[in-house]
PDB file of C-alpha atoms in Angstrom:
ATOM      1  CA  MET A   1     112.801 117.166  23.016  1.00  0.00           C
ATOM      2  CA  ASN A   2     113.987 120.500  22.191  1.00  0.00           C
ATOM      3  CA  GLY A   3     117.261 121.920  21.298  1.00  0.00           C
ATOM      4  CA  VAL A   4     118.016 123.215  24.856  1.00  0.00           C
ATOM      5  CA  GLU A   5     117.576 119.442  26.466  1.00  0.00           C
ATOM      6  CA  GLY A   6     119.664 118.224  23.941  1.00  0.00           C
ATOM      7  CA  GLY A   7     122.297 120.680  24.144  1.00  0.00           C
ATOM      8  CA  ALA A   8     122.136 120.138  28.088  1.00  0.00           C
ATOM      9  CA  ARG A   9     122.460 116.276  27.576  1.00  0.00           C
ATOM     10  CA  ASP A  10     125.487 116.836  25.167  1.00  0.00           C
ATOM     11  CA  SER A  11     127.419 118.969  27.760  1.00  0.00           C
ATOM     12  CA  ALA A  12     126.814 116.715  30.587  1.00  0.00           C
ATOM     13  CA  ASP A  13     127.838 114.059  28.378  1.00  0.00           C
ATOM     14  CA  LEU A  14     131.059 115.733  27.427  1.00  0.00           C
ATOM     15  CA  ALA A  15     131.839 116.726  30.950  1.00  0.00           C
ATOM     16  CA  ALA A  16     131.686 112.918  31.760  1.00  0.00           C
ATOM     17  CA  GLY A  17     133.639 112.210  29.051  1.00  0.00           C
ATOM     18  CA  PHE A  18     136.255 114.604  29.953  1.00  0.00           C
ATOM     19  CA  ALA A  19     136.132 113.038  33.623  1.00  0.00           C
ATOM     20  CA  ARG A  20     136.877 109.808  32.574  1.00  0.00           C
ATOM     21  CA  LEU A  21     139.666 110.821  30.386  1.00  0.00           C
ATOM     22  CA  GLU A  22     141.060 112.736  33.275  1.00  0.00           C
ATOM     23  CA  GLY A  23     140.787 109.933  35.458  1.00  0.00           C
ATOM     24  CA  TYR A  24     142.538 107.714  32.992  1.00  0.00           C
ATOM     25  CA  LEU A  25     145.444 109.957  32.541  1.00  0.00           C
ATOM     26  CA  MET A  26     145.466 110.353  36.449  1.00  0.00           C
ATOM     27  CA  ALA A  27     145.588 106.682  36.742  1.00  0.00           C
ATOM     28  CA  ASN A  28     148.426 106.072  34.043  1.00  0.00           C
ATOM     29  CA  ALA A  29     150.623 108.906  35.872  1.00  0.00           C
ATOM     30  CA  HIS A  30     150.163 107.196  38.911  1.00  0.00           C
ATOM     31  CA  VAL A  31     150.956 103.817  37.268  1.00  0.00           C
ATOM     32  CA  LEU A  32     154.004 105.339  35.810  1.00  0.00           C
ATOM     33  CA  ALA A  33     155.226 107.130  39.145  1.00  0.00           C
ATOM     34  CA  ALA A  34     155.018 103.660  41.058  1.00  0.00           C
ATOM     35  CA  ARG A  35     156.945 102.022  38.215  1.00  0.00           C
ATOM     36  CA  THR A  36     159.753 104.790  38.684  1.00  0.00           C
ATOM     37  CA  ALA A  37     159.856 104.449  42.404  1.00  0.00           C
ATOM     38  CA  ALA A  38     159.908 100.797  42.184  1.00  0.00           C
ATOM     39  CA  GLU A  39     162.817 101.053  39.636  1.00  0.00           C
ATOM     40  CA  GLY A  40     164.717 103.381  41.848  1.00  0.00           C
ATOM     41  CA  LEU A  41     164.505 100.991  44.353  1.00  0.00           C
ATOM     42  CA  ALA A  42     165.866  98.395  42.382  1.00  0.00           C
ATOM     43  CA  ASP A  43     168.678 100.592  41.088  1.00  0.00           C
ATOM     44  CA  ARG A  44     169.848 100.848  44.878  1.00  0.00           C
ATOM     45  CA  MET A  45     170.277  96.958  44.904  1.00  0.00           C
ATOM     46  CA  PRO A  46     172.948  96.534  41.865  1.00  0.00           C
ATOM     47  CA  TRP A  47     173.362  92.866  43.265  1.00  0.00           C
ATOM     48  CA  LEU A  48     170.062  91.665  41.715  1.00  0.00           C
ATOM     49  CA  THR A  49     169.811  89.483  38.878  1.00  0.00           C
ATOM     50  CA  ALA A  50     167.863  90.648  35.773  1.00  0.00           C
ATOM     51  CA  VAL A  51     165.002  88.359  36.562  1.00  0.00           C
ATOM     52  CA  GLU A  52     165.070  89.534  40.232  1.00  0.00           C
ATOM     53  CA  ARG A  53     165.156  93.108  39.325  1.00  0.00           C
ATOM     54  CA  THR A  54     162.177  92.503  37.220  1.00  0.00           C
ATOM     55  CA  GLU A  55     160.301  90.680  39.833  1.00  0.00           C
ATOM     56  CA  LEU A  56     161.083  93.448  42.391  1.00  0.00           C
ATOM     57  CA  VAL A  57     159.948  96.214  40.239  1.00  0.00           C
ATOM     58  CA  ARG A  58     156.777  94.422  39.344  1.00  0.00           C
ATOM     59  CA  LEU A  59     155.733  93.581  42.876  1.00  0.00           C
ATOM     60  CA  SER A  60     156.875  97.076  44.188  1.00  0.00           C
ATOM     61  CA  THR A  61     154.877  98.430  41.745  1.00  0.00           C
ATOM     62  CA  ALA A  62     151.600  96.322  42.390  1.00  0.00           C
ATOM     63  CA  ASP A  63     151.880  97.042  46.192  1.00  0.00           C
ATOM     64  CA  ARG A  64     152.244 100.748  45.799  1.00  0.00           C
ATOM     65  CA  ILE A  65     149.251 100.787  43.263  1.00  0.00           C
ATOM     66  CA  GLN A  66     147.165  98.642  45.792  1.00  0.00           C
ATOM     67  CA  ALA A  67     148.261 100.710  49.054  1.00  0.00           C
ATOM     68  CA  SER A  68     147.151 103.832  46.598  1.00  0.00           C
ATOM     69  CA  ARG A  69     143.760 102.124  45.624  1.00  0.00           C
ATOM     70  CA  GLU A  70     142.748 101.426  48.934  1.00  0.00           C
ATOM     71  CA  HIS A  71     143.853 104.894  50.256  1.00  0.00           C
ATOM     72  CA  PHE A  72     141.584 106.678  47.497  1.00  0.00           C
ATOM     73  CA  GLU A  73     138.887 104.074  48.249  1.00  0.00           C
ATOM     74  CA  ALA A  74     138.707 105.367  51.855  1.00  0.00           C
ATOM     75  CA  VAL A  75     139.093 109.053  50.793  1.00  0.00           C
ATOM     76  CA  ALA A  76     135.852 108.420  48.152  1.00  0.00           C
ATOM     77  CA  VAL A  77     134.091 106.745  51.357  1.00  0.00           C
ATOM     78  CA  ARG A  78     134.779 109.652  53.425  1.00  0.00           C
ATOM     79  CA  ALA A  79     133.724 112.123  50.661  1.00  0.00           C
ATOM     80  CA  ARG A  80     130.293 110.471  50.516  1.00  0.00           C
ATOM     81  CA  GLU A  81     129.802 110.440  54.220  1.00  0.00           C
ATOM     82  CA  LEU A  82     130.795 114.074  54.335  1.00  0.00           C
ATOM     83  CA  GLU A  83     128.356 114.655  51.332  1.00  0.00           C
ATOM     84  CA  GLU A  84     125.399 112.926  53.246  1.00  0.00           C
ATOM     85  CA  GLU A  85     126.267 115.114  56.518  1.00  0.00           C
ATOM     86  CA  TYR A  86     126.286 118.219  54.454  1.00  0.00           C
ATOM     87  CA  GLU A  87     123.084 117.378  52.631  1.00  0.00           C
ATOM     88  CA  ALA A  88     121.284 116.622  56.191  1.00  0.00           C
ATOM     89  CA  ARG A  89     122.611 119.743  57.655  1.00  0.00           C
ATOM     90  CA  TYR A  90     121.469 121.973  54.579  1.00  0.00           C
ATOM     91  CA  ARG A  91     118.144 120.299  54.680  1.00  0.00           C
ATOM     92  CA  GLU A  92     117.794 121.183  58.336  1.00  0.00           C
ATOM     93  CA  LEU A  93     119.021 124.673  57.879  1.00  0.00           C
ATOM     94  CA  ARG A  94     116.678 125.203  54.924  1.00  0.00           C
ATOM     95  CA  ARG A  95     113.633 123.758  57.095  1.00  0.00           C
ATOM     96  CA  ARG A  96     114.449 126.058  60.079  1.00  0.00           C
ATOM     97  CA  VAL A  97     114.847 129.304  57.662  1.00  0.00           C
ATOM     98  CA  LEU A  98     111.531 128.384  56.261  1.00  0.00           C
ATOM     99  CA  THR A  99     109.894 128.011  59.548  1.00  0.00           C
ATOM    100  CA  ARG A 100     111.402 131.074  60.722  1.00  0.00           C
ATOM    101  CA  GLY A 101     110.095 133.121  57.642  1.00  0.00           C
ATOM    102  CA  VAL A 102     106.736 131.689  57.887  1.00  0.00           C
ATOM    103  CA  ALA A 103     106.625 132.795  61.546  1.00  0.00           C
ATOM    104  CA  CYS A 104     107.748 136.104  60.647  1.00  0.00           C
ATOM    105  CA  LEU A 105     105.293 136.396  58.025  1.00  0.00           C
ATOM    106  CA  ALA A 106     102.772 135.249  60.365  1.00  0.00           C
ATOM    107  CA  GLY A 107     103.828 137.878  62.841  1.00  0.00           C
ATOM    108  CA  CYS A 108     104.080 140.579  60.526  1.00  0.00           C
ATOM    109  CA  LEU A 109     100.406 139.793  59.005  1.00  0.00           C
ATOM    110  CA  ALA A 110      99.042 139.596  62.667  1.00  0.00           C
ATOM    111  CA  LEU A 111     100.628 143.098  63.625  1.00  0.00           C
ATOM    112  CA  CYS A 112      99.270 144.538  60.215  1.00  0.00           C
ATOM    113  CA  THR A 113      95.548 142.952  61.135  1.00  0.00           C
ATOM    114  CA  THR A 114      95.936 144.356  64.866  1.00  0.00           C
ATOM    115  CA  THR A 115      97.160 147.836  63.490  1.00  0.00           C
ATOM    116  CA  PHE A 116      94.285 147.956  60.892  1.00  0.00           C
ATOM    117  CA  VAL A 117      91.717 146.684  63.539  1.00  0.00           C
ATOM    118  CA  ALA A 118      92.597 149.073  65.780  1.00  0.00           C
ATOM    119  CA  ALA A 119      92.718 151.983  63.501  1.00  0.00           C
ATOM    120  CA  GLN A 120      89.210 151.262  62.276  1.00  0.00           C
ATOM    121  CA  ARG A 121      87.787 151.761  66.011  1.00  0.00           C
TER     122      ARG A 121
END
């Protein structure tokens, strides 16, 4: 293995590590936002006991996190579907461009050959 391959792998590992860190930080920020919203809801209900308030905050936070998880999973599934669709479209376009390029090349070759043969007569 040479230094270039090792450097590329290290760079990919570093990028993956940063992506995981970013995901972790985003998830924690989302949990904090859900908890803050749940506490805001509980604050509008001053009649709750401390235990009831704690339980409301816990359940509301859990519900919001679950709803967000389901939404993010649906978005991820759709993103994968779109990626597959675009890859299929790209393969088809690449095939068509290659086919037309070969056809143009064959046409040019036939025209040059015809011109050359006609010029020889």
